[in-house]
């Protein structure tokens, strides 16, 4: 008999639901909350209210698209954290209520584990052990993944995430939120002529707040000399910032691969959509003899399919949560 899981993701500003059967994705529905663009970033209170509005229609759509009935569902997986607490509460409460109504077990999922396991949504799948660089608006980590549910963080950001570095730079440049995709597009028309310093962080940890400060001082100085500096050099500034963020990420991956001897390297999280990062990973992989894995965009950004895949492997271990479980902002 097959195992069918309903998965819920509501950790930030995307309300998502998916149906995963025996580890395969039958449906993957996301309602993105565009309203945050108006504020130049995610407003937690607004996000929680939007989740409350979206959650039922998104779940209904996931069930319908999968072509299953509610009675076919055997367990409910949900993101417990990390994330915005008000957003998480909506998803966790919904998952508990749905499971109670149908008398189903619930499975808690760590959002960051799920970003890694998004690689198992489709072929080609990485072989264990592999390194995974998870880069998104909220997270930047290098992990060694030894098995589906056995992973170890080798390094992570000590301040901002890589996506935040893109988004905060965009704000300084007067770009819309989220600025990552806009910087990516503009960078294609420019050259990395401005050199921003690479932070000197020991080991495999990352830091992006120093870069943010150096970009801020650089722009202040240039704009004082030429008020049109940003408009006249926008694509070169974007290319330069992207170039530095990408080199910080790739250099740490090289270090991690050197330390572990692992040659299977995967990218995860929304920033893995970045064309500069994708190209740099492909090039580095060719030079180093690595096998590189980058999932489809819908599995890079926040989604519930990755929650369902993780929940499926926990289901196989009968790793169920009790109904008094609560969300956690920090896992
Ligand atoms: O994984 P995700 O959808 O949500 C979080 O968990 O944060 O990642 C969103 C982040 C944002 O910071 C956004 O600017 C960034 O991913 N992003 C990009 C690109 N597409 C999305 N950053 C750089 N280049 C892109 N093409
Ligand atoms: Zn995420």
Short mmCIF file of C-alpha atoms and ligand atoms in Angstrom, two decimals:
data_model
loop_
_atom_site.label_atom_id
_atom_site.label_comp_id
_atom_site.label_asym_id
_atom_site.label_seq_id
_atom_site.Cartn_x
_atom_site.Cartn_y
_atom_site.Cartn_z
CA UNK A 1 0.00 0.00 0.00
CA UNK A 2 1.26 3.48 -0.79
CA UNK A 3 1.93 6.22 1.75
CA UNK A 4 0.25 9.54 1.00
CA UNK A 5 1.22 12.65 2.96
CA UNK A 6 -0.30 16.12 3.05
CA UNK A 7 2.46 18.67 3.72
CA UNK A 8 2.08 22.25 4.93
CA UNK A 9 4.69 25.04 4.79
CA UNK A 10 4.06 28.50 6.28
CA UNK A 11 7.39 29.57 7.78
CA UNK A 12 7.72 32.95 6.05
CA UNK A 13 5.62 34.65 3.37
CA UNK A 14 4.63 31.70 1.16
CA UNK A 15 1.57 29.62 2.03
CA UNK A 16 2.24 26.19 0.56
CA UNK A 17 0.71 22.70 0.51
CA UNK A 18 1.74 19.53 -1.31
CA UNK A 19 0.76 15.91 -1.65
CA UNK A 20 3.67 13.48 -1.61
CA UNK A 21 3.08 9.78 -2.27
CA UNK A 22 5.88 7.30 -1.51
CA UNK A 23 8.38 10.17 -1.71
CA UNK A 24 7.07 11.36 -5.11
CA UNK A 25 5.48 14.79 -5.53
CA UNK A 26 1.87 14.59 -6.80
CA UNK A 27 1.13 18.29 -6.30
CA UNK A 28 2.99 21.37 -5.09
CA UNK A 29 0.92 24.52 -4.59
CA UNK A 30 2.27 27.89 -3.38
CA UNK A 31 0.42 31.16 -2.74
CA UNK A 32 3.06 33.88 -2.70
CA UNK A 33 2.21 36.99 -0.70
CA UNK A 34 2.99 39.86 -3.05
CA UNK A 35 1.68 42.38 -0.52
CA UNK A 36 5.14 42.54 1.17
CA UNK A 37 6.57 44.32 -1.88
CA UNK A 38 4.68 47.42 -0.73
CA UNK A 39 6.70 47.44 2.49
CA UNK A 40 10.11 46.59 1.01
CA UNK A 41 10.35 43.37 3.06
CA UNK A 42 8.30 40.71 4.86
CA UNK A 43 6.04 42.17 7.58
CA UNK A 44 5.42 39.32 10.07
CA UNK A 45 1.94 40.47 11.14
CA UNK A 46 0.82 40.85 7.52
CA UNK A 47 2.28 37.43 6.66
CA UNK A 48 0.33 35.65 9.45
CA UNK A 49 -2.94 37.21 8.35
CA UNK A 50 -2.34 36.27 4.71
CA UNK A 51 -1.53 32.65 5.72
CA UNK A 52 -4.85 32.56 7.58
CA UNK A 53 -6.66 33.61 4.39
CA UNK A 54 -4.68 31.33 2.02
CA UNK A 55 -4.22 28.10 3.95
CA UNK A 56 -7.56 26.37 3.28
CA UNK A 57 -7.74 27.17 -0.46
CA UNK A 58 -4.08 26.17 -0.93
CA UNK A 59 -4.62 22.80 0.78
CA UNK A 60 -7.82 22.17 -1.21
CA UNK A 61 -5.93 22.97 -4.44
CA UNK A 62 -3.08 20.60 -3.52
CA UNK A 63 -5.53 17.73 -2.86
CA UNK A 64 -7.45 18.42 -6.06
CA UNK A 65 -4.33 18.72 -8.25
CA UNK A 66 -2.97 15.45 -6.86
CA UNK A 67 -6.19 13.72 -7.90
CA UNK A 68 -6.69 12.16 -4.48
CA UNK A 69 -9.40 12.25 -1.80
CA UNK A 70 -8.91 13.44 1.78
CA UNK A 71 -9.55 9.84 2.85
CA UNK A 72 -6.40 8.73 0.95
CA UNK A 73 -4.13 10.82 3.21
CA UNK A 74 -2.19 8.85 5.85
CA UNK A 75 -0.26 11.59 7.67
CA UNK A 76 0.13 15.36 7.85
CA UNK A 77 3.62 16.87 7.72
CA UNK A 78 4.24 20.49 8.65
CA UNK A 79 7.06 22.98 9.12
CA UNK A 80 7.72 23.41 12.83
CA UNK A 81 10.49 25.98 12.33
CA UNK A 82 12.68 27.92 11.95
CA UNK A 83 10.67 30.88 10.75
CA UNK A 84 8.33 33.69 11.76
CA UNK A 85 6.38 32.49 14.79
CA UNK A 86 3.04 34.01 13.75
CA UNK A 87 3.35 32.44 10.30
CA UNK A 88 4.34 29.05 11.71
CA UNK A 89 1.41 29.04 14.15
CA UNK A 90 -1.06 29.18 11.25
CA UNK A 91 0.44 26.13 9.51
CA UNK A 92 0.99 24.10 12.68
CA UNK A 93 -2.55 24.77 13.96
CA UNK A 94 -4.03 23.88 10.60
CA UNK A 95 -2.02 20.64 10.42
CA UNK A 96 -3.14 19.59 13.91
CA UNK A 97 -6.81 20.39 13.24
CA UNK A 98 -6.81 18.58 9.88
CA UNK A 99 -5.10 15.54 11.39
CA UNK A 100 -7.47 15.49 14.37
CA UNK A 101 -10.51 15.61 12.10
CA UNK A 102 -9.28 12.61 10.07
CA UNK A 103 -7.57 10.81 12.96
CA UNK A 104 -4.12 10.95 11.30
CA UNK A 105 -0.60 11.12 12.75
CA UNK A 106 1.36 14.39 12.42
CA UNK A 107 5.02 14.77 11.48
CA UNK A 108 7.08 17.84 12.38
CA UNK A 109 9.69 18.98 9.87
CA UNK A 110 12.72 21.25 10.19
CA UNK A 111 12.47 23.72 7.29
CA UNK A 112 16.24 23.62 6.69
CA UNK A 113 16.38 19.82 6.49
CA UNK A 114 13.55 20.09 4.00
CA UNK A 115 15.46 22.53 1.74
CA UNK A 116 18.19 19.88 1.51
CA UNK A 117 15.76 17.02 0.83
CA UNK A 118 14.13 19.05 -1.99
CA UNK A 119 16.89 17.39 -4.04
CA UNK A 120 14.92 14.15 -3.85
CA UNK A 121 11.85 15.60 -5.58
CA UNK A 122 13.19 14.74 -9.04
CA UNK A 123 16.11 13.08 -10.84
CA UNK A 124 19.07 13.42 -10.89
CA UNK A 125 19.36 12.86 -7.14
CA UNK A 126 22.63 13.33 -5.24
CA UNK A 127 24.40 10.31 -3.77
CA UNK A 128 25.24 10.17 -0.06
CA UNK A 129 27.34 11.67 1.35
CA UNK A 130 26.97 15.03 -0.37
CA UNK A 131 27.62 18.66 0.51
CA UNK A 132 24.68 21.04 0.38
CA UNK A 133 24.92 24.83 0.29
CA UNK A 134 21.55 26.20 1.43
CA UNK A 135 21.20 29.88 0.55
CA UNK A 136 17.97 31.80 0.96
CA UNK A 137 16.53 34.99 2.40
CA UNK A 138 16.75 33.60 5.92
CA UNK A 139 19.53 31.01 5.83
CA UNK A 140 23.08 30.35 4.66
CA UNK A 141 24.56 26.97 5.60
CA UNK A 142 26.94 24.31 4.34
CA UNK A 143 25.92 20.84 5.42
CA UNK A 144 27.26 17.36 4.95
CA UNK A 145 24.32 15.06 4.23
CA UNK A 146 25.08 11.44 5.12
CA UNK A 147 21.55 10.08 4.75
CA UNK A 148 17.99 11.41 4.37
CA UNK A 149 17.71 12.32 8.02
CA UNK A 150 21.37 12.43 8.96
CA UNK A 151 23.01 15.77 8.27
CA UNK A 152 25.53 17.95 10.01
CA UNK A 153 26.03 21.71 9.70
CA UNK A 154 29.67 22.42 8.80
CA UNK A 155 29.27 26.20 8.71
CA UNK A 156 26.62 28.90 8.68
CA UNK A 157 26.19 32.64 8.65
CA UNK A 158 27.03 34.51 11.82
CA UNK A 159 24.87 37.50 10.77
CA UNK A 160 22.92 38.12 7.53
CA UNK A 161 21.89 35.43 5.05
CA UNK A 162 23.08 35.54 1.42
CA UNK A 163 19.58 36.44 0.18
CA UNK A 164 19.46 39.25 2.74
CA UNK A 165 22.75 40.57 1.34
CA UNK A 166 21.08 40.76 -2.09
CA UNK A 167 17.86 42.26 -0.73
CA UNK A 168 19.53 44.86 1.54
CA UNK A 169 21.88 45.94 -1.24
CA UNK A 170 18.83 46.30 -3.48
CA UNK A 171 17.20 48.57 -0.91
CA UNK A 172 20.30 50.83 -0.92
CA UNK A 173 20.10 50.92 -4.72
CA UNK A 174 16.40 51.81 -4.66
CA UNK A 175 15.30 48.45 -6.11
CA UNK A 176 12.04 46.64 -5.25
CA UNK A 177 11.82 43.76 -2.78
CA UNK A 178 12.92 41.02 -3.20
CA UNK A 179 15.94 42.48 -4.97
CA UNK A 180 17.83 39.21 -5.58
CA UNK A 181 16.22 38.43 -8.95
CA UNK A 182 16.49 42.11 -10.05
CA UNK A 183 20.20 42.30 -9.19
CA UNK A 184 20.69 39.00 -11.06
CA UNK A 185 19.03 40.46 -14.19
CA UNK A 186 20.92 43.79 -14.02
CA UNK A 187 24.24 42.05 -13.33
CA UNK A 188 24.02 40.37 -16.73
CA UNK A 189 24.34 43.79 -18.38
CA UNK A 190 27.26 44.92 -16.21
CA UNK A 191 30.85 44.08 -15.29
CA UNK A 192 32.23 43.48 -11.76
CA UNK A 193 34.48 46.54 -11.89
CA UNK A 194 33.99 47.59 -8.23
CA UNK A 195 35.90 45.40 -5.78
CA UNK A 196 34.24 44.80 -2.42
CA UNK A 197 36.32 43.10 0.28
CA UNK A 198 35.92 39.40 1.02
CA UNK A 199 35.20 38.93 4.76
CA UNK A 200 37.89 37.09 6.71
CA UNK A 201 35.80 34.57 8.63
CA UNK A 202 37.63 31.48 9.85
CA UNK A 203 36.43 27.94 9.12
CA UNK A 204 33.26 27.35 7.15
CA UNK A 205 31.11 30.10 8.67
CA UNK A 206 29.87 33.05 6.61
CA UNK A 207 29.38 36.76 7.27
CA UNK A 208 27.59 39.24 5.04
CA UNK A 209 27.04 42.24 7.31
CA UNK A 210 30.55 43.64 6.68
CA UNK A 211 29.92 43.48 2.93
CA UNK A 212 26.64 45.35 3.43
CA UNK A 213 28.47 48.09 5.38
CA UNK A 214 31.24 48.40 2.80
CA UNK A 215 28.67 48.73 -0.01
CA UNK A 216 26.86 51.41 2.02
CA UNK A 217 30.06 53.49 2.57
CA UNK A 218 31.10 53.00 -1.05
CA UNK A 219 27.73 54.28 -2.33
CA UNK A 220 27.70 57.22 0.12
CA UNK A 221 31.15 58.34 -1.02
CA UNK A 222 30.41 57.95 -4.74
CA UNK A 223 27.01 59.66 -4.53
CA UNK A 224 28.59 62.60 -2.63
CA UNK A 225 30.90 63.09 -5.62
CA UNK A 226 28.30 62.35 -8.30
CA UNK A 227 24.60 62.36 -7.31
CA UNK A 228 23.80 60.24 -10.41
CA UNK A 229 26.41 57.60 -9.59
CA UNK A 230 23.89 54.82 -8.85
CA UNK A 231 21.76 55.42 -11.94
CA UNK A 232 24.82 55.70 -14.20
CA UNK A 233 26.53 52.56 -12.84
CA UNK A 234 23.62 50.39 -11.72
CA UNK A 235 24.42 47.28 -13.76
CA UNK A 236 28.14 47.40 -12.87
CA UNK A 237 27.31 47.83 -9.15
CA UNK A 238 24.93 44.84 -9.35
CA UNK A 239 27.53 42.72 -11.19
CA UNK A 240 30.17 43.67 -8.58
CA UNK A 241 27.96 42.88 -5.57
CA UNK A 242 26.78 39.59 -7.08
CA UNK A 243 30.34 38.65 -7.98
CA UNK A 244 31.47 39.10 -4.38
CA UNK A 245 28.50 37.27 -2.82
CA UNK A 246 29.05 34.37 -5.24
CA UNK A 247 32.81 34.23 -4.59
CA UNK A 248 32.20 34.14 -0.81
CA UNK A 249 29.86 31.16 -1.26
CA UNK A 250 32.03 29.26 -3.75
CA UNK A 251 35.22 29.75 -1.72
CA UNK A 252 33.56 28.20 1.35
CA UNK A 253 32.27 25.30 -0.75
CA UNK A 254 35.80 24.70 -2.05
CA UNK A 255 37.04 24.69 1.53
CA UNK A 256 34.31 22.26 2.65
CA UNK A 257 35.02 19.93 -0.26
CA UNK A 258 38.74 20.06 0.53
CA UNK A 259 38.15 19.24 4.20
CA UNK A 260 35.70 16.39 3.62
CA UNK A 261 36.91 14.99 0.29
CA UNK A 262 33.28 14.96 -0.89
CA UNK A 263 32.70 15.61 -4.62
CA UNK A 264 28.90 15.58 -4.78
CA UNK A 265 27.78 19.19 -4.27
CA UNK A 266 24.20 20.47 -4.12
CA UNK A 267 22.62 23.92 -4.00
CA UNK A 268 19.36 24.69 -2.19
CA UNK A 269 17.23 27.72 -1.26
CA UNK A 270 15.93 30.72 -3.22
CA UNK A 271 19.37 32.22 -3.95
CA UNK A 272 20.26 29.07 -5.93
CA UNK A 273 18.14 30.65 -8.68
CA UNK A 274 20.97 33.18 -9.12
CA UNK A 275 22.53 32.76 -12.55
CA UNK A 276 25.96 33.96 -11.36
CA UNK A 277 25.97 31.34 -8.59
CA UNK A 278 24.74 28.58 -10.92
CA UNK A 279 27.42 29.38 -13.51
CA UNK A 280 30.13 29.61 -10.89
CA UNK A 281 29.10 26.26 -9.38
CA UNK A 282 29.08 24.58 -12.81
CA UNK A 283 32.52 25.99 -13.64
CA UNK A 284 33.97 25.05 -10.25
CA UNK A 285 32.45 21.58 -10.54
CA UNK A 286 34.11 21.05 -13.93
CA UNK A 287 37.47 22.28 -12.62
CA UNK A 288 37.29 20.21 -9.42
CA UNK A 289 35.70 17.06 -10.82
CA UNK A 290 32.56 17.56 -8.68
CA UNK A 291 29.07 16.44 -9.57
CA UNK A 292 26.80 19.48 -9.09
CA UNK A 293 23.06 19.37 -8.36
CA UNK A 294 20.70 22.33 -8.62
CA UNK A 295 16.98 21.61 -8.25
CA UNK A 296 14.24 23.18 -10.38
CA UNK A 297 13.34 26.69 -9.21
CA UNK A 298 10.00 25.62 -7.69
CA UNK A 299 11.93 23.28 -5.38
CA UNK A 300 14.61 25.91 -4.56
CA UNK A 301 12.27 28.52 -3.09
CA UNK A 302 10.00 27.82 -0.14
CA UNK A 303 7.58 25.01 -1.01
CA UNK A 304 5.66 22.22 0.69
CA UNK A 305 6.88 19.39 -1.56
CA UNK A 306 10.19 19.46 0.31
CA UNK A 307 8.28 19.28 3.61
CA UNK A 308 6.33 16.27 2.29
CA UNK A 309 9.49 14.47 1.17
CA UNK A 310 11.10 14.98 4.58
CA UNK A 311 7.88 13.91 6.32
CA UNK A 312 7.82 10.75 4.17
CA UNK A 313 11.26 9.65 5.41
CA UNK A 314 10.21 10.39 8.99
CA UNK A 315 6.99 8.42 8.38
CA UNK A 316 9.07 5.40 7.39
CA UNK A 317 10.71 5.64 10.82
CA UNK A 318 7.28 6.16 12.46
CA UNK A 319 8.67 9.44 13.82
CA UNK A 320 5.39 11.12 14.75
CA UNK A 321 4.82 14.25 16.84
CA UNK A 322 2.36 14.55 19.70
CA UNK A 323 -0.53 17.01 19.56
CA UNK A 324 1.00 19.33 22.15
CA UNK A 325 3.82 20.24 19.76
CA UNK A 326 4.40 23.97 19.22
CA UNK A 327 6.25 25.87 16.49
CA UNK A 328 9.73 27.22 17.14
CA UNK A 329 11.17 30.40 15.60
CA UNK A 330 14.69 28.97 15.98
CA UNK A 331 15.09 25.25 15.54
O1 LIG B 1 14.12 30.28 -0.25
P1 LIG B 1 13.40 31.58 -0.44
O2 LIG B 1 12.28 31.63 -1.44
O3 LIG B 1 12.77 32.07 0.91
C1 LIG B 1 13.45 32.03 2.12
O4 LIG B 1 13.38 31.01 2.83
O5 LIG B 1 14.12 33.04 2.41
O6 LIG B 1 14.52 32.68 -0.80
C2 LIG B 1 14.20 34.02 -1.04
C3 LIG B 1 15.49 34.77 -1.26
C4 LIG B 1 15.32 36.28 -1.34
O7 LIG B 1 16.31 36.87 -0.54
C5 LIG B 1 15.54 36.59 -2.82
O8 LIG B 1 16.07 37.87 -3.06
C6 LIG B 1 16.53 35.50 -3.19
O9 LIG B 1 16.08 34.35 -2.50
N1 LIG B 1 16.56 35.25 -4.64
C7 LIG B 1 17.61 35.53 -5.42
C8 LIG B 1 17.25 35.18 -6.74
N2 LIG B 1 15.98 34.68 -6.72
C9 LIG B 1 15.58 34.71 -5.42
N3 LIG B 1 18.81 36.06 -5.11
C10 LIG B 1 19.68 36.24 -6.12
N4 LIG B 1 19.41 35.94 -7.41
C11 LIG B 1 18.22 35.40 -7.77
N5 LIG B 1 17.97 35.11 -9.04
ZN1 LIG B 2 13.35 28.59 3.10
#
